[in-house]
């Protein structure tokens, strides 16, 4: 049973990772937690499911649309809301409040425009699951682990091994100095929002395929946020590590301690991390963890 | 549509006034409270129509205790304060009993008033346990109900699993965020054990968790005969699908939260062969003549509330005959001592401690992605 539970944990962790990297990317540049991130994923899932159900588009096309759409929404959030707040020299807290407002707005917008009832994708993959040495592995799980890993590896290469990534890391390290050195910080911020949005859209579609699409789908991002705190806020590799660890921890607690107490453990871990090691597993020491 | 409704209303008024004609001197008044206007009027109107249609039949057959029955409808608008006002008005008009409502939120404040005034109040579909007992579990003496409480379905499911499906072991997955799920699970567990079955696993989750494979993987290792999933909406489908993905073959069972064709379509093959319970309705063969007469009289299809209306009148008539006099205190005693009352919704006994009915639930199964009525099933006392 342990092997089965580890597989269960990995597949949940993969989706957490897609979302937690988005938190980490934006936190590293702007120093705030983007609470609307989960809703960007939810909107991505709606774009995909509606283009499959209503517009009868093939799945690959709807996935591409969802990624582009979510990236665009994320970009709109930055360009029309967050940037203005930054330009006003308002405290970082204002960015978080604006993000919370956007999160509620998007959820309600979907309830009004599409309705509160869940939507689901028609069966896209031919098989549901197969058995391997007594362990049952869902085809959708393998698909989502492969897609998550591919996206994560690409992101890692982009951030840590390209000149573009150096620019982002430069802005993250000290945006004022980077600007003085001629780096267009606002452009980098825009690109980071595009990236985070695209990842969220991808996570949204995977979530929607596995768990149906509904207005509060984005709530799962709360777990991804805990993962990014656990791994170290602002650290992308930390966010990935944290996501897989939370995914596995949750399934192991459900399996061997109590399924009713699972969330207590996850949120307890968040508090413990903030008290004992606020910089997380791989993060650098920071003062503000909000 | 509006014309039809008006016609129906006019007819029902006609019936109400015409009925007492045969025994103008002696009339037993029964009140009905429901939403006669507003969003939920479709149920309130059906309940009142159903009662009037039944009262006419009783009167045509000579009435009860030498008197005719008169049904008086009062608009409770589906709101607690309006329902309370309606109750006071009806009591002032001298009713012997009041039927309604279908909302627990209305009956919870009405029950203590009815008890203080010693007028039996018969809730229809209100399913909250607190309609007939207060917070401390003390009986509200004059409050009754015709529909079963939600958790009662757990008892029926357990008995059905053991007697009809031959199940010996069961696993339970409860939504800890929901009273409904929790109540169903605990009634199921109690009855299943009482009948000699074994609960081999009991796990919890919360609606919206989405991933239940950690819990289901545990079920797989104990291989139960049936799995109880008293959840609602998409989570039922998610649980069933994930279980099948893990290679679990056991049949699933649930309550009326499953009564949702969308959810069943989404679950696809995963819920095939599963069973769930719901309030008895017009699926029952015996309701056919009443259904036809209702349609003929009112020109509209009846809601289940009309069946509640019918059974309420017949139950009061049955109790009055047993009491031997038209007195609300005697009536209450007779209602309380009801055993084997035959209504259109099935045979009904009353639990004295709670005033909850013990009666059959309709059992449904999923076949070829469609909901199929299996029959009615009732646990042995």
XYZ file of C-alpha atoms in Angstrom:
671
model
C 0.000 0.000 0.000
C 2.914 2.356 0.682
C 3.964 2.333 -2.978
C 0.375 3.077 -4.034
C 0.169 5.957 -1.573
C 3.482 7.407 -2.806
C 2.151 7.372 -6.374
C -1.035 9.092 -5.148
C 1.079 11.722 -3.386
C 3.332 12.364 -6.369
C 0.411 12.985 -8.696
C -1.160 15.469 -6.283
C 2.253 17.069 -5.694
C 2.829 17.564 -9.423
C -0.206 19.821 -9.681
C 0.675 21.694 -6.484
C 4.111 22.288 -8.061
C 2.684 23.966 -11.149
C 0.864 26.420 -8.904
C 3.517 26.880 -6.227
C 6.152 27.909 -8.798
C 3.803 30.692 -9.873
C 3.648 31.976 -6.312
C 7.435 31.744 -6.048
C 8.065 33.568 -9.338
C 5.896 36.519 -8.422
C 7.010 36.621 -4.807
C 10.657 36.662 -5.843
C 10.125 39.784 -7.940
C 7.444 41.732 -6.116
C 7.636 40.419 -2.570
C 3.932 39.646 -2.262
C 1.764 36.546 -2.448
C -0.540 36.732 -5.427
C -3.821 35.493 -3.964
C -5.520 35.635 -7.355
C -3.191 32.935 -8.674
C -5.596 30.070 -8.003
C -8.380 31.917 -9.832
C -6.141 32.354 -12.880
C -5.843 28.549 -12.899
C -9.613 28.226 -12.480
C -10.238 30.609 -15.408
C -7.796 28.603 -17.526
C -9.743 25.452 -16.725
C -13.014 27.157 -17.752
C -11.508 28.369 -21.025
C -10.436 24.805 -21.833
C -13.627 23.066 -20.769
C -15.909 25.551 -22.511
C -13.916 25.364 -25.741
C -14.155 21.571 -25.645
C -17.856 21.371 -24.675
C -19.360 24.455 -26.283
C -17.025 25.263 -29.170
C -16.201 21.569 -29.856
C -12.506 22.344 -30.312
C -10.008 19.475 -30.186
C -8.375 19.040 -26.789
C -4.888 20.206 -27.823
C -6.295 23.437 -29.239
C -8.320 24.078 -26.083
C -5.262 23.401 -23.916
C -3.304 25.962 -25.943
C -6.188 28.431 -25.627
C -6.337 27.880 -21.871
C -2.602 28.478 -21.454
C -2.728 31.624 -23.576
C -5.922 32.835 -21.905
C -4.641 32.314 -18.376
C -1.341 34.007 -19.252
C -3.282 36.950 -20.658
C -5.482 37.241 -17.552
C -2.392 37.152 -15.368
C -0.901 39.894 -17.555
C -4.051 41.997 -17.205
C -3.855 41.633 -13.410
C -0.326 43.052 -13.466
C -0.777 45.728 -16.084
C -4.077 47.189 -14.878
C -3.975 46.583 -11.145
C -0.694 45.660 -9.500
C 1.445 48.059 -11.531
C -0.695 51.044 -10.594
C -0.473 50.152 -6.937
C 3.321 49.900 -7.199
C 3.546 53.191 -9.070
C 1.588 54.848 -6.267
C 4.303 53.674 -3.888
C 1.660 52.010 -1.768
C 2.680 49.413 0.816
C 3.064 45.802 -0.393
C 0.017 44.963 1.711
C -2.117 46.838 -0.861
C -1.009 44.419 -3.571
C -2.199 41.501 -1.472
C -5.529 43.154 -0.768
C -6.005 43.882 -4.471
C -5.181 40.249 -5.248
C -7.792 39.046 -2.766
C -10.342 41.346 -4.390
C -9.490 39.998 -7.836
C -9.787 36.445 -6.546
C -13.335 37.021 -5.244
C -14.291 38.953 -8.365
C -13.203 36.188 -10.752
C -15.000 33.512 -8.740
C -18.253 35.480 -8.750
C -17.860 36.449 -12.375
C -17.793 32.772 -13.305
C -20.839 32.045 -11.127
C -22.747 34.809 -12.934
C -21.501 34.118 -16.469
C -21.286 30.309 -16.527
C -23.218 29.268 -13.413
C -22.301 27.506 -10.200
C -22.704 23.943 -11.496
C -19.634 21.868 -12.237
C -18.497 21.165 -15.812
C -16.452 18.230 -16.919
C -14.252 17.213 -19.806
C -15.392 14.331 -21.978
C -13.095 11.338 -21.773
C -9.944 12.418 -23.595
C -7.447 9.684 -22.766
C -8.396 6.191 -23.943
C -7.663 4.324 -20.709
C -8.534 5.092 -17.105
C -5.773 3.196 -15.331
C -3.493 0.172 -15.548
C -2.087 -2.195 -12.981
C 1.624 -2.613 -12.376
C 2.873 -5.013 -9.655
C -0.339 -4.577 -7.658
C -0.212 -0.782 -7.938
C -2.898 0.975 -9.932
C -1.730 3.990 -11.813
C -4.178 6.337 -13.489
C -3.300 7.272 -17.060
C -4.399 10.819 -16.267
C -1.937 10.852 -13.348
C 0.955 9.857 -15.565
C -0.148 12.473 -18.062
C -0.286 15.156 -15.390
C 3.040 14.137 -13.810
C 4.715 14.194 -17.248
C 3.202 17.562 -18.164
C 4.025 19.046 -14.746
C 7.602 17.761 -14.828
C 8.138 19.003 -18.388
C 6.834 22.459 -17.462
C 8.908 22.541 -14.286
C 12.132 21.468 -16.047
C 11.585 24.068 -18.764
C 11.027 26.734 -16.141
C 14.112 25.690 -14.215
C 16.281 25.845 -17.337
C 14.788 29.217 -18.231
C 15.410 30.749 -14.818
C 18.782 29.257 -13.934
C 20.495 28.670 -17.289
C 19.605 31.501 -19.671
C 20.465 35.157 -19.937
C 16.797 35.962 -19.647
C 16.666 34.029 -16.387
C 19.677 35.947 -15.147
C 17.698 39.131 -15.782
C 14.793 37.853 -13.735
C 17.077 36.756 -10.937
C 18.776 40.148 -11.096
C 15.463 41.953 -10.694
C 14.516 39.555 -7.895
C 17.766 40.152 -6.082
C 17.517 43.951 -6.183
C 15.139 45.644 -8.580
C 16.474 49.164 -7.980
C 20.065 48.216 -8.790
C 18.919 46.184 -11.788
C 17.033 49.198 -13.091
C 20.110 51.425 -12.584
C 22.098 48.919 -14.623
C 19.697 49.359 -17.504
C 17.423 46.366 -16.988
C 13.805 47.066 -17.901
C 12.307 45.797 -14.642
C 8.665 46.344 -15.605
C 9.139 44.301 -18.760
C 10.581 41.438 -16.744
C 7.713 41.651 -14.310
C 5.225 41.428 -17.184
C 6.983 38.391 -18.591
C 7.014 36.738 -15.176
C 3.250 37.261 -14.877
C 2.809 35.736 -18.338
C 4.871 32.724 -17.296
C 3.092 32.291 -13.976
C -0.280 32.649 -15.716
C 0.590 30.045 -18.328
C 1.718 27.597 -15.624
C -1.474 28.276 -13.681
C -3.547 27.697 -16.828
C -1.781 24.379 -17.331
C -2.430 23.411 -13.695
C -6.067 24.477 -14.074
C -6.625 22.241 -17.097
C -4.976 19.263 -15.363
C -7.055 19.908 -12.229
C -10.201 20.232 -14.312
C -9.529 16.982 -16.160
C -9.052 15.131 -12.900
C -11.519 16.827 -10.585
C -14.085 18.636 -12.798
C -14.279 22.406 -13.317
C -16.186 24.603 -10.843
C -15.970 28.185 -9.551
C -13.985 27.421 -6.379
C -11.492 25.178 -8.166
C -8.805 27.778 -7.428
C -9.030 27.077 -3.689
C -6.482 24.302 -4.139
C -3.920 27.076 -4.664
C -3.929 27.542 -0.900
C -2.110 24.216 -0.593
C 0.302 25.327 -3.304
C 0.924 28.498 -1.331
C 1.778 26.426 1.746
C 4.121 24.401 -0.465
C 5.889 27.561 -1.592
C 6.262 28.744 2.019
C 7.501 25.292 2.996
C 10.064 25.297 0.204
C 11.051 28.903 0.837
C 9.038 31.841 -0.466
C 10.553 33.169 -3.653
C 12.636 30.073 -4.321
C 11.443 28.254 -7.431
C 13.282 25.012 -6.729
C 12.084 25.226 -3.131
C 8.492 25.616 -4.322
C 8.795 22.475 -6.445
C 10.346 20.473 -3.615
C 7.750 21.800 -1.167
C 4.875 20.876 -3.488
C 5.917 17.253 -3.848
C 6.607 16.987 -0.124
C 3.165 18.402 0.772
C 1.492 16.087 -1.744
C 3.199 13.029 -0.251
C 2.743 14.199 3.342
C -1.000 14.651 2.795
C -1.526 11.178 1.382
C 0.636 9.554 4.061
C -1.223 11.362 6.852
C -4.557 10.302 5.311
C -3.364 6.723 4.972
C -1.530 6.154 8.237
C -2.773 8.764 10.716
C -6.295 9.984 9.964
C -7.999 11.213 6.833
C -10.019 13.615 8.975
C -6.898 15.253 10.384
C -5.104 15.686 7.053
C -5.656 19.433 6.702
C -4.765 19.968 10.338
C -1.334 18.511 9.592
C -0.858 20.582 6.449
C -1.818 23.874 8.046
C 0.004 22.940 11.259
C 3.106 22.489 9.139
C 2.652 25.996 7.726
C 2.574 27.467 11.229
C 5.511 25.345 12.364
C 7.615 26.444 9.382
C 6.826 30.108 9.995
C 7.840 29.730 13.645
C 10.911 27.520 13.342
C 12.391 28.105 9.908
C 10.687 31.091 8.290
C 13.009 31.023 5.286
C 11.707 27.535 4.381
C 13.722 24.614 3.060
C 15.632 26.357 0.280
C 14.762 30.015 0.730
C 16.983 32.893 1.645
C 16.286 34.674 4.877
C 13.580 37.282 4.410
C 11.808 39.423 6.919
C 8.369 39.636 5.418
C 6.505 36.390 4.817
C 3.079 37.514 3.851
C -49.835 28.259 -17.770
C -51.160 31.083 -15.652
C -54.678 30.372 -16.882
C -54.276 26.731 -15.893
C -53.102 27.736 -12.447
C -56.042 30.088 -12.036
C -58.398 27.354 -13.152
C -56.786 24.998 -10.655
C -57.162 27.572 -7.905
C -60.780 28.273 -8.797
C -61.510 24.554 -8.768
C -59.801 24.044 -5.443
C -61.796 26.898 -3.903
C -64.928 25.308 -5.367
C -63.992 21.948 -3.861
C -63.259 23.493 -0.484
C -66.588 25.279 -0.328
C -68.623 22.505 -1.878
C -67.362 19.772 0.426
C -68.822 20.817 3.785
C -72.283 21.090 2.218
C -73.191 17.540 3.099
C -72.777 18.015 6.843
C -73.102 21.713 7.359
C -73.424 21.458 11.112
C -70.420 19.338 11.925
C -67.064 20.187 10.344
C -63.547 19.175 11.336
C -61.103 21.847 10.221
C -57.563 20.955 9.193
C -55.095 23.707 8.370
C -52.360 23.646 5.764
C -49.339 25.962 5.796
C -47.093 26.150 2.774
C -45.706 28.669 0.361
C -48.857 29.474 -1.618
C -47.102 32.415 -3.279
C -43.475 33.136 -4.178
C -40.599 31.085 -5.570
C -41.554 27.806 -3.928
C -45.315 28.089 -4.442
C -45.224 25.112 -6.794
C -44.803 22.865 -3.729
C -47.183 24.746 -1.446
C -49.958 24.721 -4.068
C -49.404 21.017 -4.723
C -49.645 20.219 -0.996
C -52.887 22.186 -0.597
C -54.403 20.761 -3.785
C -53.487 17.262 -2.680
C -55.134 17.758 0.700
C -58.326 19.209 -0.775
C -58.617 16.428 -3.316
C -58.225 13.853 -0.532
C -60.665 15.656 1.806
C -63.300 15.625 -0.941
C -62.881 11.873 -1.319
C -63.206 11.364 2.433
C -66.314 13.568 2.557
C -67.896 11.838 -0.440
C -67.445 8.574 1.441
C -69.305 9.970 4.458
C -66.633 11.933 6.283
C -65.107 10.943 9.592
C -66.808 10.635 13.018
C -69.969 11.924 11.368
C -68.340 15.174 10.312
C -67.022 16.551 7.053
C -63.412 17.637 6.713
C -62.608 21.183 5.725
C -59.103 22.042 4.567
C -58.008 25.631 5.157
C -54.877 26.802 3.339
C -52.782 29.628 4.780
C -49.808 31.217 3.032
C -46.555 30.787 4.974
C -44.538 32.102 1.982
C -41.815 29.569 2.859
C -40.631 32.003 5.552
C -40.456 31.306 9.300
C -42.221 34.523 10.414
C -45.085 34.212 7.909
C -45.497 30.542 8.748
C -45.714 31.401 12.466
C -48.422 33.998 11.737
C -50.298 31.509 9.599
C -50.163 28.982 12.428
C -51.658 31.467 14.938
C -54.446 32.404 12.507
C -55.318 28.760 11.873
C -55.387 27.979 15.597
C -57.724 30.971 16.121
C -59.977 29.562 13.397
C -60.357 26.380 15.436
C -58.412 23.813 13.434
C -57.873 20.397 15.001
C -54.461 19.923 13.358
C -52.117 21.711 10.970
C -50.203 20.142 8.070
C -46.982 21.664 6.693
C -44.498 22.898 5.936
C -41.854 21.327 3.740
C -39.156 23.641 5.167
C -37.312 22.771 8.400
C -36.517 26.463 8.893
C -40.273 27.159 9.196
C -41.169 24.134 11.327
C -38.419 24.557 13.921
C -39.968 27.823 15.267
C -43.562 26.581 14.753
C -43.169 23.312 16.691
C -42.931 24.835 20.215
C -45.967 27.070 19.506
C -48.057 24.113 18.322
C -46.965 22.166 21.403
C -47.914 25.038 23.735
C -51.343 25.351 22.052
C -51.796 21.560 21.983
C -52.472 21.434 18.237
C -50.759 18.603 16.307
C -48.443 19.945 13.587
C -47.555 17.511 10.799
C -44.483 18.564 8.814
C -44.307 17.231 5.256
C -40.822 17.077 3.723
C -38.978 19.020 6.461
C -36.072 16.675 7.162
C -34.044 18.293 9.966
C -34.112 16.150 13.156
C -34.766 19.355 15.183
C -38.283 19.676 13.713
C -39.638 17.171 16.263
C -37.069 17.281 19.077
C -35.381 20.320 20.606
C -31.636 20.964 20.981
C -31.405 18.766 24.061
C -33.183 15.880 22.350
C -36.445 16.489 24.244
C -39.567 15.662 22.256
C -41.717 18.564 21.027
C -44.900 16.722 21.900
C -47.267 18.039 19.233
C -44.773 18.075 16.371
C -44.879 15.182 13.884
C -43.592 14.568 10.400
C -44.543 12.420 7.420
C -41.264 12.420 5.505
C -38.302 10.593 6.981
C -35.294 12.431 8.386
C -32.113 12.376 6.254
C -30.075 9.974 8.394
C -32.915 7.403 8.336
C -31.753 6.550 4.824
C -28.576 5.147 6.384
C -30.650 2.534 8.229
C -32.483 1.552 5.063
C -29.251 1.329 3.074
C -27.641 -0.913 5.711
C -30.652 -3.244 5.813
C -30.849 -3.299 2.019
C -27.132 -4.100 1.709
C -27.364 -7.045 4.087
C -30.754 -8.466 3.125
C -30.895 -7.806 -0.599
C -27.257 -7.581 -1.664
C -25.964 -10.209 0.764
C -23.212 -7.880 1.944
C -21.184 -8.928 4.992
C -18.603 -6.139 5.077
C -18.855 -2.431 4.381
C -16.560 0.575 4.208
C -17.745 4.120 4.864
C -16.394 7.398 3.521
C -17.918 10.374 5.362
C -17.830 14.066 4.490
C -16.851 15.508 7.876
C -17.972 18.968 6.790
C -21.610 17.876 6.404
C -24.279 16.980 9.000
C -26.161 15.130 6.293
C -23.259 12.847 5.485
C -22.315 12.346 9.110
C -25.891 11.422 10.117
C -26.347 8.966 7.274
C -23.023 7.291 8.036
C -23.690 6.840 11.740
C -27.215 5.422 11.168
C -25.767 3.078 8.541
C -22.984 1.903 10.807
C -25.355 1.218 13.715
C -27.861 -0.747 11.640
C -25.214 -2.646 9.664
C -23.578 -3.857 12.886
C -26.966 -4.674 14.451
C -27.792 -6.929 11.503
C -24.503 -8.794 11.872
C -22.420 -6.981 9.257
C -18.905 -5.752 9.814
C -17.614 -2.239 9.132
C -14.110 -2.926 7.866
C -13.018 0.654 7.244
C -14.319 4.117 8.051
C -12.579 7.124 6.528
C -13.268 10.826 6.250
C -12.854 13.529 3.685
C -14.287 16.943 2.980
C -16.274 18.059 -0.061
C -13.902 19.913 -2.354
C -10.826 17.904 -1.352
C -11.070 16.372 -4.815
C -8.549 13.635 -4.227
C -9.767 10.702 -2.161
C -7.286 8.088 -3.283
C -5.430 7.988 0.036
C -8.645 6.873 1.776
C -9.748 4.638 -1.096
C -6.370 2.878 -1.226
C -7.047 1.771 2.338
C -10.451 0.448 1.309
C -8.744 -1.580 -1.388
C -6.640 -3.482 1.139
C -9.715 -4.518 3.197
C -11.854 -5.335 0.127
C -15.386 -4.506 1.428
C -18.594 -5.820 -0.192
C -20.164 -2.366 -0.333
C -18.890 1.195 0.098
C -21.179 3.870 1.541
C -20.635 7.316 0.023
C -23.301 9.619 1.529
C -22.074 12.692 -0.329
C -23.682 15.077 -2.774
C -22.847 16.429 -6.197
C -19.601 15.942 -8.113
C -17.631 14.475 -5.210
C -19.675 11.254 -5.470
C -18.563 10.888 -9.082
C -14.947 11.743 -8.238
C -14.855 9.194 -5.397
C -16.376 6.477 -7.585
C -14.035 7.173 -10.493
C -10.925 7.241 -8.330
C -11.989 3.990 -6.649
C -12.402 2.248 -10.006
C -9.027 3.633 -11.092
C -7.499 1.967 -8.045
C -9.121 -1.316 -9.046
C -11.868 -1.351 -6.387
C -14.843 -3.412 -7.560
C -17.299 -3.050 -4.626
C -20.779 -1.561 -5.193
C -21.340 2.019 -4.030
C -24.337 3.159 -1.975
C -25.600 6.638 -1.148
C -28.570 8.748 -0.078
C -30.807 11.181 -1.973
C -27.775 13.430 -2.532
C -27.118 11.150 -5.499
C -30.393 12.112 -7.121
C -28.688 14.083 -9.874
C -28.563 12.775 -13.451
C -25.702 15.155 -14.342
C -23.492 13.694 -11.658
C -24.359 10.144 -12.688
C -23.595 10.862 -16.335
C -20.252 12.305 -15.345
C -19.370 9.255 -13.230
C -19.977 7.079 -16.282
C -19.278 3.402 -15.673
C -17.887 4.049 -12.182
C -21.311 4.269 -10.480
C -22.857 1.465 -12.528
C -24.585 -1.016 -10.231
C -24.660 1.428 -7.323
C -27.739 1.972 -5.134
C -29.259 5.028 -3.491
C -32.391 5.906 -1.549
C -34.922 8.726 -1.843
C -38.369 9.760 -0.562
C -41.087 7.585 -2.088
C -42.790 9.393 -4.944
C -45.000 8.832 -7.944
C -42.741 5.970 -9.080
C -44.906 3.758 -6.847
C -47.633 1.807 -8.639
C -50.296 2.533 -5.947
C -50.101 6.276 -6.587
C -51.378 5.938 -10.167
C -55.152 6.498 -9.574
C -54.428 9.487 -7.332
C -52.007 10.906 -9.899
C -54.606 10.608 -12.669
C -57.323 12.178 -10.568
C -55.023 15.038 -9.588
C -54.159 15.751 -13.212
C -57.837 15.563 -14.168
C -58.868 17.951 -11.382
C -56.075 20.527 -11.524
C -54.746 20.120 -15.072
C -51.163 20.094 -13.840
C -48.699 17.357 -12.895
C -48.514 16.853 -9.114
C -45.313 17.382 -7.124
C -44.309 14.924 -4.369
C -45.742 17.478 -1.903
C -49.226 16.466 -3.160
C -48.544 12.922 -1.949
C -47.552 14.329 1.443
C -50.846 16.243 1.448
C -52.777 13.072 0.681
C -51.020 10.975 3.326
C -51.413 13.752 5.913
C -55.212 13.890 5.511
C -55.535 10.100 5.517
C -53.254 9.797 8.536
C -55.348 12.347 10.484
C -58.563 10.544 9.446
C -57.045 7.217 10.560
C -55.978 8.706 13.901
C -59.376 10.410 14.468
C -61.143 7.074 13.964
C -58.815 5.450 16.483
C -59.228 8.361 18.938
C -63.010 8.138 18.627
C -63.521 11.865 19.133
C -62.655 15.090 17.334
C -60.332 16.508 19.966
C -56.775 17.704 19.339
C -55.309 16.143 22.500
C -56.875 12.763 21.744
C -55.748 13.143 18.123
C -52.148 13.693 19.233
C -52.250 10.498 21.293
C -53.598 8.531 18.348
C -51.005 9.982 15.938
C -48.264 8.999 18.359
C -49.547 5.410 18.530
C -49.624 4.934 14.777
C -48.536 1.496 13.566
C -48.941 0.155 10.069
C -50.683 3.217 8.604
C -51.021 2.588 4.861
C -50.383 5.778 2.930
C -49.598 6.269 -0.727
C -45.958 6.748 0.307
C -45.883 3.353 2.027
C -46.606 1.749 5.371
C -45.711 3.990 8.285
C -44.995 3.497 11.985
C -44.173 6.334 14.381
C -41.240 6.265 16.770
C -42.671 7.488 20.082
C -39.428 8.988 21.359
C -38.818 11.189 18.320
C -42.125 11.290 16.377
C -40.087 10.325 13.325
C -41.720 7.919 10.898
C -40.311 4.493 10.135
C -41.374 3.926 6.563
C -39.969 2.647 3.281
C -37.438 4.531 1.218
C -37.511 4.179 -2.525
C -34.343 2.424 -3.674
C -32.833 3.346 -7.021
C -30.010 1.771 -8.962
C -27.791 3.029 -11.773
C -28.142 0.978 -14.943
C -26.671 1.965 -18.294
C -25.969 5.434 -16.908
C -29.657 5.961 -16.039
C -31.520 6.044 -12.719
C -33.757 2.972 -12.406
C -36.396 2.534 -9.656
C -35.811 -0.793 -7.871
C -38.633 -0.723 -5.339
C -39.413 0.319 -1.795
C -37.529 -1.014 1.141
C -38.067 -0.658 4.857
C -35.883 -1.872 7.730
C -37.389 -4.273 10.247
C -38.088 -2.729 13.625
